[in-house]
Amino acid sequence: MSLISGTSWALPTIGVAEIAVEKNTPSFLSSNSVTTLDNPTQQLMQQQLNALSAQIKAQINQASLLQLQTQEMDAKAINSVSFNFTQTEVSIESEPSLINQFANAASQLNPLNSTTNTAESQISYPDYMLFGTLEALNAGNQIQLIPGTNQYSNIYSLDLAINYKLIKTSDQVIVANFIAAGHAGEPTLQNNSTTQIPSNTDALIKQVYTQLSSEVIARLEQQFNESSTVLSSIESSINPTPPNLKQ
């Protein structure tokens, strides 16, 4: 069994939901320059958000920080959960939309349904759920005349921001809330203001996803390394002479 920091504490389990997309997602593009949206690439980025979630799951496995669970929850069971908790952390009931996301994620992650005879005691619940909502997205060009010249700067940019909430399922509380972002760009000089789309947009999208997923993993590492430090401290107080793990 995997351990946290060499202690006897088993790694917590986590489920990663598909990224939710809301209407009227804002763009990063500045209004101070001539801006041209690359709608096909922007739509492609949105359609491939599931690939981003898959990349995050793969990195969670590689980091050996958490145990990734892919079959966690039965939607019916999650819908029956009471969300009337008073906690020092942010309660999930303060954001009603998360309750629906919680239930939807249950349906995504577990093939069980109300027609099965599986007992609720046999359902494996993760310790944590990571929910992401698309916060901002853009793909496009910003073209500006360079002062004192007859040349233009053409900056093609891809930007993506996801608002993540890490929920402790036993308490239904939000224990972490952060925005992770990814960026990729390709600047060029040209003699006119004609929009030019790079031919390597797929590679740029991959760069955005890699940057964003790495930021998510860094935030999870920060969250759970702090937790493991507390657990190690508790264990040390119980057993003041832990074994020398360096041997």
PDB file of C-alpha atoms in Angstrom:
ATOM      1  CA  MET A   1       0.000   0.000   0.000  1.00  0.00           C
ATOM      2  CA  SER A   2       1.233   3.501  -0.802  1.00  0.00           C
ATOM      3  CA  LEU A   3       2.094   5.664   2.164  1.00  0.00           C
ATOM      4  CA  ILE A   4       2.279   9.378   2.929  1.00  0.00           C
ATOM      5  CA  SER A   5       5.817  10.542   3.796  1.00  0.00           C
ATOM      6  CA  GLY A   6       6.783   7.087   5.007  1.00  0.00           C
ATOM      7  CA  THR A   7       4.107   6.947   7.708  1.00  0.00           C
ATOM      8  CA  SER A   8       1.435   4.312   8.177  1.00  0.00           C
ATOM      9  CA  TRP A   9      -1.226   6.618   6.744  1.00  0.00           C
ATOM     10  CA  ALA A  10      -2.669   5.409   3.457  1.00  0.00           C
ATOM     11  CA  LEU A  11      -2.912   7.867   0.607  1.00  0.00           C
ATOM     12  CA  PRO A  12      -6.296   9.606   0.361  1.00  0.00           C
ATOM     13  CA  THR A  13      -8.403   8.793  -2.679  1.00  0.00           C
ATOM     14  CA  ILE A  14      -9.622  11.385  -5.165  1.00  0.00           C
ATOM     15  CA  GLY A  15     -12.093  11.511  -8.033  1.00  0.00           C
ATOM     16  CA  VAL A  16     -11.706  14.020 -10.875  1.00  0.00           C
ATOM     17  CA  ALA A  17     -14.925  15.217 -12.518  1.00  0.00           C
ATOM     18  CA  GLU A  18     -15.252  16.407 -16.097  1.00  0.00           C
ATOM     19  CA  ILE A  19     -14.833  20.161 -16.478  1.00  0.00           C
ATOM     20  CA  ALA A  20     -18.119  22.050 -16.445  1.00  0.00           C
ATOM     21  CA  VAL A  21     -18.716  24.705 -19.104  1.00  0.00           C
ATOM     22  CA  GLU A  22     -21.038  27.626 -18.417  1.00  0.00           C
ATOM     23  CA  LYS A  23     -22.448  30.151 -20.853  1.00  0.00           C
ATOM     24  CA  ASN A  24     -20.803  33.511 -21.602  1.00  0.00           C
ATOM     25  CA  THR A  25     -17.268  32.467 -20.723  1.00  0.00           C
ATOM     26  CA  PRO A  26     -15.124  35.641 -20.646  1.00  0.00           C
ATOM     27  CA  SER A  27     -12.033  36.081 -22.797  1.00  0.00           C
ATOM     28  CA  PHE A  28      -8.537  37.227 -21.865  1.00  0.00           C
ATOM     29  CA  LEU A  29      -8.123  39.186 -25.083  1.00  0.00           C
ATOM     30  CA  SER A  30      -7.430  42.882 -24.626  1.00  0.00           C
ATOM     31  CA  SER A  31      -9.700  45.506 -26.143  1.00  0.00           C
ATOM     32  CA  ASN A  32      -6.744  47.895 -26.567  1.00  0.00           C
ATOM     33  CA  SER A  33      -5.560  46.290 -29.776  1.00  0.00           C
ATOM     34  CA  VAL A  34      -7.038  44.993 -32.976  1.00  0.00           C
ATOM     35  CA  THR A  35      -8.297  41.582 -31.926  1.00  0.00           C
ATOM     36  CA  THR A  36      -9.361  38.701 -34.136  1.00  0.00           C
ATOM     37  CA  LEU A  37     -10.783  35.573 -32.546  1.00  0.00           C
ATOM     38  CA  ASP A  38      -9.787  32.159 -33.829  1.00  0.00           C
ATOM     39  CA  ASN A  39     -13.188  30.588 -33.257  1.00  0.00           C
ATOM     40  CA  PRO A  40     -12.390  27.101 -34.650  1.00  0.00           C
ATOM     41  CA  THR A  41      -9.402  26.684 -32.321  1.00  0.00           C
ATOM     42  CA  GLN A  42     -11.328  28.145 -29.402  1.00  0.00           C
ATOM     43  CA  GLN A  43     -14.130  25.634 -29.963  1.00  0.00           C
ATOM     44  CA  LEU A  44     -11.585  22.828 -30.300  1.00  0.00           C
ATOM     45  CA  MET A  45     -10.021  23.757 -26.957  1.00  0.00           C
ATOM     46  CA  GLN A  46     -13.430  23.641 -25.318  1.00  0.00           C
ATOM     47  CA  GLN A  47     -14.285  20.303 -26.930  1.00  0.00           C
ATOM     48  CA  GLN A  48     -11.007  18.799 -25.716  1.00  0.00           C
ATOM     49  CA  LEU A  49     -11.411  19.747 -22.045  1.00  0.00           C
ATOM     50  CA  ASN A  50     -11.956  16.074 -21.242  1.00  0.00           C
ATOM     51  CA  ALA A  51      -8.431  15.467 -22.510  1.00  0.00           C
ATOM     52  CA  LEU A  52      -7.237  18.002 -19.939  1.00  0.00           C
ATOM     53  CA  SER A  53      -9.022  16.106 -17.156  1.00  0.00           C
ATOM     54  CA  ALA A  54      -7.421  12.875 -18.378  1.00  0.00           C
ATOM     55  CA  GLN A  55      -4.011  14.553 -18.322  1.00  0.00           C
ATOM     56  CA  ILE A  56      -4.568  15.704 -14.729  1.00  0.00           C
ATOM     57  CA  LYS A  57      -5.561  12.168 -13.721  1.00  0.00           C
ATOM     58  CA  ALA A  58      -2.395  10.782 -15.314  1.00  0.00           C
ATOM     59  CA  GLN A  59      -0.244  13.303 -13.448  1.00  0.00           C
ATOM     60  CA  ILE A  60      -1.979  12.481 -10.153  1.00  0.00           C
ATOM     61  CA  ASN A  61      -0.991   8.847 -10.688  1.00  0.00           C
ATOM     62  CA  GLN A  62       2.579   9.801 -11.574  1.00  0.00           C
ATOM     63  CA  ALA A  63       2.919  12.067  -8.541  1.00  0.00           C
ATOM     64  CA  SER A  64       1.979   9.184  -6.183  1.00  0.00           C
ATOM     65  CA  LEU A  65       0.383  11.771  -3.924  1.00  0.00           C
ATOM     66  CA  LEU A  66      -3.185  10.472  -4.107  1.00  0.00           C
ATOM     67  CA  GLN A  67      -4.943   7.311  -5.147  1.00  0.00           C
ATOM     68  CA  LEU A  68      -7.043   8.048  -8.216  1.00  0.00           C
ATOM     69  CA  GLN A  69     -10.501   6.516  -8.099  1.00  0.00           C
ATOM     70  CA  THR A  70     -12.471   6.108 -11.323  1.00  0.00           C
ATOM     71  CA  GLN A  71     -15.571   4.347 -10.003  1.00  0.00           C
ATOM     72  CA  GLU A  72     -16.577   6.229  -6.916  1.00  0.00           C
ATOM     73  CA  MET A  73     -20.165   7.126  -6.413  1.00  0.00           C
ATOM     74  CA  ASP A  74     -23.689   6.150  -7.193  1.00  0.00           C
ATOM     75  CA  ALA A  75     -25.762   9.141  -8.305  1.00  0.00           C
ATOM     76  CA  LYS A  76     -28.770   8.083  -6.240  1.00  0.00           C
ATOM     77  CA  ALA A  77     -26.672   7.818  -3.099  1.00  0.00           C
ATOM     78  CA  ILE A  78     -25.079  11.227  -3.644  1.00  0.00           C
ATOM     79  CA  ASN A  79     -28.461  12.847  -4.265  1.00  0.00           C
ATOM     80  CA  SER A  80     -29.610  11.554  -0.879  1.00  0.00           C
ATOM     81  CA  VAL A  81     -26.718  13.172   0.998  1.00  0.00           C
ATOM     82  CA  SER A  82     -27.704  15.926   3.426  1.00  0.00           C
ATOM     83  CA  PHE A  83     -25.784  19.147   2.853  1.00  0.00           C
ATOM     84  CA  ASN A  84     -26.737  20.788   6.183  1.00  0.00           C
ATOM     85  CA  PHE A  85     -23.283  20.927   7.722  1.00  0.00           C
ATOM     86  CA  THR A  86     -21.725  23.738   9.754  1.00  0.00           C
ATOM     87  CA  GLN A  87     -17.975  23.803   9.245  1.00  0.00           C
ATOM     88  CA  THR A  88     -15.113  26.226   9.619  1.00  0.00           C
ATOM     89  CA  GLU A  89     -14.411  25.632   5.947  1.00  0.00           C
ATOM     90  CA  VAL A  90     -16.736  26.727   3.161  1.00  0.00           C
ATOM     91  CA  SER A  91     -19.851  24.580   3.088  1.00  0.00           C
ATOM     92  CA  ILE A  92     -20.913  23.131  -0.231  1.00  0.00           C
ATOM     93  CA  GLU A  93     -24.463  24.298   0.502  1.00  0.00           C
ATOM     94  CA  SER A  94     -23.278  27.895   0.009  1.00  0.00           C
ATOM     95  CA  GLU A  95     -22.837  27.080  -3.693  1.00  0.00           C
ATOM     96  CA  PRO A  96     -25.974  25.164  -4.757  1.00  0.00           C
ATOM     97  CA  SER A  97     -24.669  24.512  -8.259  1.00  0.00           C
ATOM     98  CA  LEU A  98     -22.010  22.264  -6.758  1.00  0.00           C
ATOM     99  CA  ILE A  99     -24.668  19.907  -5.448  1.00  0.00           C
ATOM    100  CA  ASN A 100     -25.781  19.208  -9.022  1.00  0.00           C
ATOM    101  CA  GLN A 101     -22.153  18.897 -10.134  1.00  0.00           C
ATOM    102  CA  PHE A 102     -21.574  16.428  -7.322  1.00  0.00           C
ATOM    103  CA  ALA A 103     -24.478  14.271  -8.472  1.00  0.00           C
ATOM    104  CA  ASN A 104     -23.521  14.591 -12.144  1.00  0.00           C
ATOM    105  CA  ALA A 105     -19.963  13.553 -11.367  1.00  0.00           C
ATOM    106  CA  ALA A 106     -21.306  10.534  -9.547  1.00  0.00           C
ATOM    107  CA  SER A 107     -23.150   9.502 -12.692  1.00  0.00           C
ATOM    108  CA  GLN A 108     -20.032  10.053 -14.830  1.00  0.00           C
ATOM    109  CA  LEU A 109     -17.655   8.146 -12.614  1.00  0.00           C
ATOM    110  CA  ASN A 110     -19.686   5.115 -11.632  1.00  0.00           C
ATOM    111  CA  PRO A 111     -21.509   2.775 -14.018  1.00  0.00           C
ATOM    112  CA  LEU A 112     -23.919   1.863 -11.214  1.00  0.00           C
ATOM    113  CA  ASN A 113     -27.497   3.052 -11.558  1.00  0.00           C
ATOM    114  CA  SER A 114     -30.804   2.775  -9.737  1.00  0.00           C
ATOM    115  CA  THR A 115     -31.636  -0.495 -11.496  1.00  0.00           C
ATOM    116  CA  THR A 116     -28.662  -2.365 -10.007  1.00  0.00           C
ATOM    117  CA  ASN A 117     -28.858  -4.407  -6.847  1.00  0.00           C
ATOM    118  CA  THR A 118     -25.492  -3.250  -5.523  1.00  0.00           C
ATOM    119  CA  ALA A 119     -25.699  -2.423  -1.837  1.00  0.00           C
ATOM    120  CA  GLU A 120     -24.704   1.100  -0.844  1.00  0.00           C
ATOM    121  CA  SER A 121     -22.104  -0.384   1.506  1.00  0.00           C
ATOM    122  CA  GLN A 122     -20.334  -1.778  -1.569  1.00  0.00           C
ATOM    123  CA  ILE A 123     -19.970   1.642  -3.197  1.00  0.00           C
ATOM    124  CA  SER A 124     -16.458   3.016  -2.887  1.00  0.00           C
ATOM    125  CA  TYR A 125     -16.505   6.730  -2.124  1.00  0.00           C
ATOM    126  CA  PRO A 126     -13.398   8.851  -2.702  1.00  0.00           C
ATOM    127  CA  ASP A 127     -12.058  10.950   0.142  1.00  0.00           C
ATOM    128  CA  TYR A 128     -12.015  14.004  -2.133  1.00  0.00           C
ATOM    129  CA  MET A 129     -13.604  15.198  -5.369  1.00  0.00           C
ATOM    130  CA  LEU A 130     -11.989  17.750  -7.672  1.00  0.00           C
ATOM    131  CA  PHE A 131     -14.467  19.842  -9.663  1.00  0.00           C
ATOM    132  CA  GLY A 132     -13.446  22.269 -12.407  1.00  0.00           C
ATOM    133  CA  THR A 133     -15.478  24.996 -14.107  1.00  0.00           C
ATOM    134  CA  LEU A 134     -14.299  26.800 -17.230  1.00  0.00           C
ATOM    135  CA  GLU A 135     -13.464  30.320 -16.092  1.00  0.00           C
ATOM    136  CA  ALA A 136     -12.007  31.929 -19.231  1.00  0.00           C
ATOM    137  CA  LEU A 137     -10.840  30.884 -22.666  1.00  0.00           C
ATOM    138  CA  ASN A 138      -9.433  32.565 -25.717  1.00  0.00           C
ATOM    139  CA  ALA A 139      -7.710  31.787 -28.964  1.00  0.00           C
ATOM    140  CA  GLY A 140      -6.872  34.618 -31.306  1.00  0.00           C
ATOM    141  CA  ASN A 141      -4.592  37.328 -32.603  1.00  0.00           C
ATOM    142  CA  GLN A 142      -3.706  40.737 -31.252  1.00  0.00           C
ATOM    143  CA  ILE A 143      -2.312  42.895 -34.050  1.00  0.00           C
ATOM    144  CA  GLN A 144      -0.696  46.289 -33.458  1.00  0.00           C
ATOM    145  CA  LEU A 145       1.278  48.724 -35.585  1.00  0.00           C
ATOM    146  CA  ILE A 146       4.775  49.162 -34.169  1.00  0.00           C
ATOM    147  CA  PRO A 147       5.274  52.933 -33.630  1.00  0.00           C
ATOM    148  CA  GLY A 148       7.775  54.533 -35.997  1.00  0.00           C
ATOM    149  CA  THR A 149       7.750  51.593 -38.401  1.00  0.00           C
ATOM    150  CA  ASN A 150       5.600  50.138 -41.146  1.00  0.00           C
ATOM    151  CA  GLN A 151       5.532  46.733 -39.464  1.00  0.00           C
ATOM    152  CA  TYR A 152       2.933  45.067 -37.297  1.00  0.00           C
ATOM    153  CA  SER A 153       3.276  42.767 -34.323  1.00  0.00           C
ATOM    154  CA  ASN A 154       0.996  39.768 -34.550  1.00  0.00           C
ATOM    155  CA  ILE A 155       0.708  37.936 -31.220  1.00  0.00           C
ATOM    156  CA  TYR A 156      -1.261  34.727 -31.460  1.00  0.00           C
ATOM    157  CA  SER A 157      -2.355  33.605 -27.991  1.00  0.00           C
ATOM    158  CA  LEU A 158      -4.104  30.675 -26.405  1.00  0.00           C
ATOM    159  CA  ASP A 159      -5.252  31.111 -22.816  1.00  0.00           C
ATOM    160  CA  LEU A 160      -7.298  28.899 -20.553  1.00  0.00           C
ATOM    161  CA  ALA A 161      -8.354  29.275 -16.911  1.00  0.00           C
ATOM    162  CA  ILE A 162     -10.245  26.710 -14.839  1.00  0.00           C
ATOM    163  CA  ASN A 163     -11.793  27.394 -11.435  1.00  0.00           C
ATOM    164  CA  TYR A 164     -11.202  24.312  -9.293  1.00  0.00           C
ATOM    165  CA  LYS A 165     -12.860  23.286  -6.051  1.00  0.00           C
ATOM    166  CA  LEU A 166     -11.538  20.431  -3.946  1.00  0.00           C
ATOM    167  CA  ILE A 167     -14.329  18.912  -1.868  1.00  0.00           C
ATOM    168  CA  LYS A 168     -13.920  16.610   1.114  1.00  0.00           C
ATOM    169  CA  THR A 169     -16.727  14.150   0.540  1.00  0.00           C
ATOM    170  CA  SER A 170     -17.184  13.046   4.149  1.00  0.00           C
ATOM    171  CA  ASP A 171     -18.037  16.606   5.245  1.00  0.00           C
ATOM    172  CA  GLN A 172     -19.301  18.053   1.932  1.00  0.00           C
ATOM    173  CA  VAL A 173     -17.070  21.078   2.421  1.00  0.00           C
ATOM    174  CA  ILE A 174     -14.809  22.940   0.009  1.00  0.00           C
ATOM    175  CA  VAL A 175     -11.301  22.595   1.432  1.00  0.00           C
ATOM    176  CA  ALA A 176      -9.532  24.360  -1.451  1.00  0.00           C
ATOM    177  CA  ASN A 177     -10.639  26.780  -4.155  1.00  0.00           C
ATOM    178  CA  PHE A 178      -8.178  27.974  -6.795  1.00  0.00           C
ATOM    179  CA  ILE A 179      -7.864  29.043 -10.421  1.00  0.00           C
ATOM    180  CA  ALA A 180      -5.318  27.271 -12.611  1.00  0.00           C
ATOM    181  CA  ALA A 181      -4.292  28.828 -15.908  1.00  0.00           C
ATOM    182  CA  GLY A 182      -2.327  27.872 -18.987  1.00  0.00           C
ATOM    183  CA  HIS A 183      -0.906  30.052 -21.757  1.00  0.00           C
ATOM    184  CA  ALA A 184       0.829  29.591 -25.077  1.00  0.00           C
ATOM    185  CA  GLY A 185       1.670  32.128 -27.740  1.00  0.00           C
ATOM    186  CA  GLU A 186       3.534  32.761 -30.955  1.00  0.00           C
ATOM    187  CA  PRO A 187       4.640  36.329 -31.816  1.00  0.00           C
ATOM    188  CA  THR A 188       5.536  37.314 -35.379  1.00  0.00           C
ATOM    189  CA  LEU A 189       6.408  40.469 -37.302  1.00  0.00           C
ATOM    190  CA  GLN A 190       4.590  41.215 -40.546  1.00  0.00           C
ATOM    191  CA  ASN A 191       4.243  43.983 -43.083  1.00  0.00           C
ATOM    192  CA  ASN A 192       0.446  44.254 -42.917  1.00  0.00           C
ATOM    193  CA  SER A 193      -2.433  43.853 -40.482  1.00  0.00           C
ATOM    194  CA  THR A 194      -3.721  40.643 -42.026  1.00  0.00           C
ATOM    195  CA  THR A 195      -4.526  37.964 -39.465  1.00  0.00           C
ATOM    196  CA  GLN A 196      -2.325  34.892 -39.679  1.00  0.00           C
ATOM    197  CA  ILE A 197      -3.100  31.694 -37.757  1.00  0.00           C
ATOM    198  CA  PRO A 198      -0.090  29.485 -36.915  1.00  0.00           C
ATOM    199  CA  SER A 199      -0.013  25.996 -38.361  1.00  0.00           C
ATOM    200  CA  ASN A 200       0.986  24.435 -35.025  1.00  0.00           C
ATOM    201  CA  THR A 201      -2.147  25.203 -32.998  1.00  0.00           C
ATOM    202  CA  ASP A 202      -2.366  21.572 -31.798  1.00  0.00           C
ATOM    203  CA  ALA A 203       1.079  21.872 -30.213  1.00  0.00           C
ATOM    204  CA  LEU A 204       0.105  25.185 -28.619  1.00  0.00           C
ATOM    205  CA  ILE A 205      -3.059  23.641 -27.143  1.00  0.00           C
ATOM    206  CA  LYS A 206      -0.947  20.823 -25.695  1.00  0.00           C
ATOM    207  CA  GLN A 207       1.370  23.417 -24.161  1.00  0.00           C
ATOM    208  CA  VAL A 208      -1.591  25.180 -22.533  1.00  0.00           C
ATOM    209  CA  TYR A 209      -2.940  21.933 -21.095  1.00  0.00           C
ATOM    210  CA  THR A 210       0.480  20.863 -19.792  1.00  0.00           C
ATOM    211  CA  GLN A 211       1.016  24.188 -18.058  1.00  0.00           C
ATOM    212  CA  LEU A 212      -2.449  24.202 -16.502  1.00  0.00           C
ATOM    213  CA  SER A 213      -2.374  20.577 -15.351  1.00  0.00           C
ATOM    214  CA  SER A 214       1.054  21.098 -13.776  1.00  0.00           C
ATOM    215  CA  GLU A 215      -0.364  24.008 -11.798  1.00  0.00           C
ATOM    216  CA  VAL A 216      -3.254  21.834 -10.593  1.00  0.00           C
ATOM    217  CA  ILE A 217      -0.831  19.145  -9.417  1.00  0.00           C
ATOM    218  CA  ALA A 218       1.293  21.760  -7.640  1.00  0.00           C
ATOM    219  CA  ARG A 219      -1.767  23.016  -5.766  1.00  0.00           C
ATOM    220  CA  LEU A 220      -2.799  19.484  -4.817  1.00  0.00           C
ATOM    221  CA  GLU A 221       0.741  18.746  -3.635  1.00  0.00           C
ATOM    222  CA  GLN A 222       0.658  21.866  -1.492  1.00  0.00           C
ATOM    223  CA  GLN A 223      -2.720  20.897  -0.044  1.00  0.00           C
ATOM    224  CA  PHE A 224      -1.878  17.294   0.748  1.00  0.00           C
ATOM    225  CA  ASN A 225       1.741  17.793   1.774  1.00  0.00           C
ATOM    226  CA  GLU A 226       0.444  20.145   4.457  1.00  0.00           C
ATOM    227  CA  SER A 227      -2.078  17.486   5.474  1.00  0.00           C
ATOM    228  CA  SER A 228       0.588  14.779   5.588  1.00  0.00           C
ATOM    229  CA  THR A 229       2.753  17.025   7.775  1.00  0.00           C
ATOM    230  CA  VAL A 230      -0.098  17.243  10.271  1.00  0.00           C
ATOM    231  CA  LEU A 231      -0.605  13.476  10.121  1.00  0.00           C
ATOM    232  CA  SER A 232       3.118  12.888  10.642  1.00  0.00           C
ATOM    233  CA  SER A 233       3.064  15.227  13.628  1.00  0.00           C
ATOM    234  CA  ILE A 234       0.150  13.300  15.141  1.00  0.00           C
ATOM    235  CA  GLU A 235       1.913   9.998  14.573  1.00  0.00           C
ATOM    236  CA  SER A 236       5.130  11.336  16.124  1.00  0.00           C
ATOM    237  CA  SER A 237       3.243  12.373  19.243  1.00  0.00           C
ATOM    238  CA  ILE A 238       1.900   8.816  19.518  1.00  0.00           C
ATOM    239  CA  ASN A 239       5.225   7.172  18.744  1.00  0.00           C
ATOM    240  CA  PRO A 240       8.054   9.568  19.708  1.00  0.00           C
ATOM    241  CA  THR A 241      10.760   7.300  18.239  1.00  0.00           C
ATOM    242  CA  PRO A 242       9.796   6.614  14.608  1.00  0.00           C
ATOM    243  CA  PRO A 243      12.021   4.318  12.535  1.00  0.00           C
ATOM    244  CA  ASN A 244      14.891   5.793  10.540  1.00  0.00           C
ATOM    245  CA  LEU A 245      13.431   5.767   7.016  1.00  0.00           C
ATOM    246  CA  LYS A 246      16.772   6.749   5.448  1.00  0.00           C
ATOM    247  CA  GLN A 247      18.357   3.400   6.169  1.00  0.00           C
TER     248      GLN A 247
END
